[in-house]
C-alpha angles and dihedrals in degrees: 000000000000109000103172120042121185127199140164102070123133147118118312135167121248110277092030131115138236134181119212122202131201121192113200133195108264096245092051094047094049095047104040147054110247130219152162131240133179137204122199122199111284093006136100122258111268136198115254109171143337138194125204122245102232107032103019094236111170129219130185144197110252090243093065104032110130091012104065129044126198119203140156143214108213092192090059099036086234134137122197137202114203109198120193135179090020119202131198089253088063088068107120146110106278119213131197115218140179131205138167092260137009096245088063090056091046087055091056099257129121134177094206130029137192123221095253137244125236120239117188122184116195123206 
């Protein structure tokens, strides 16, 4: 049973924007902090952003602060990642994740994972 489903990836030119979406099962969305990770070719998966369960407080990796915005729609059980001013180094598979609290996501751990969506930024 697929519980996190990402969409919105694709090919974009440098400087462009993309918005990723992740639809979660209702019980996962209500009970967990949500977040995004990415994994570039030949590199380890890294934390990108998280949003807390109760108050929707965002947090970001230093590498994307001011460039990416995480948000959510509680009515749709959906979390978003708005990515602006994209650079070739942002090319990666982006994963949605959920965990009991945001610090766990910030530490690189998730309890639930999506299958990922490819983002490719051309120069």
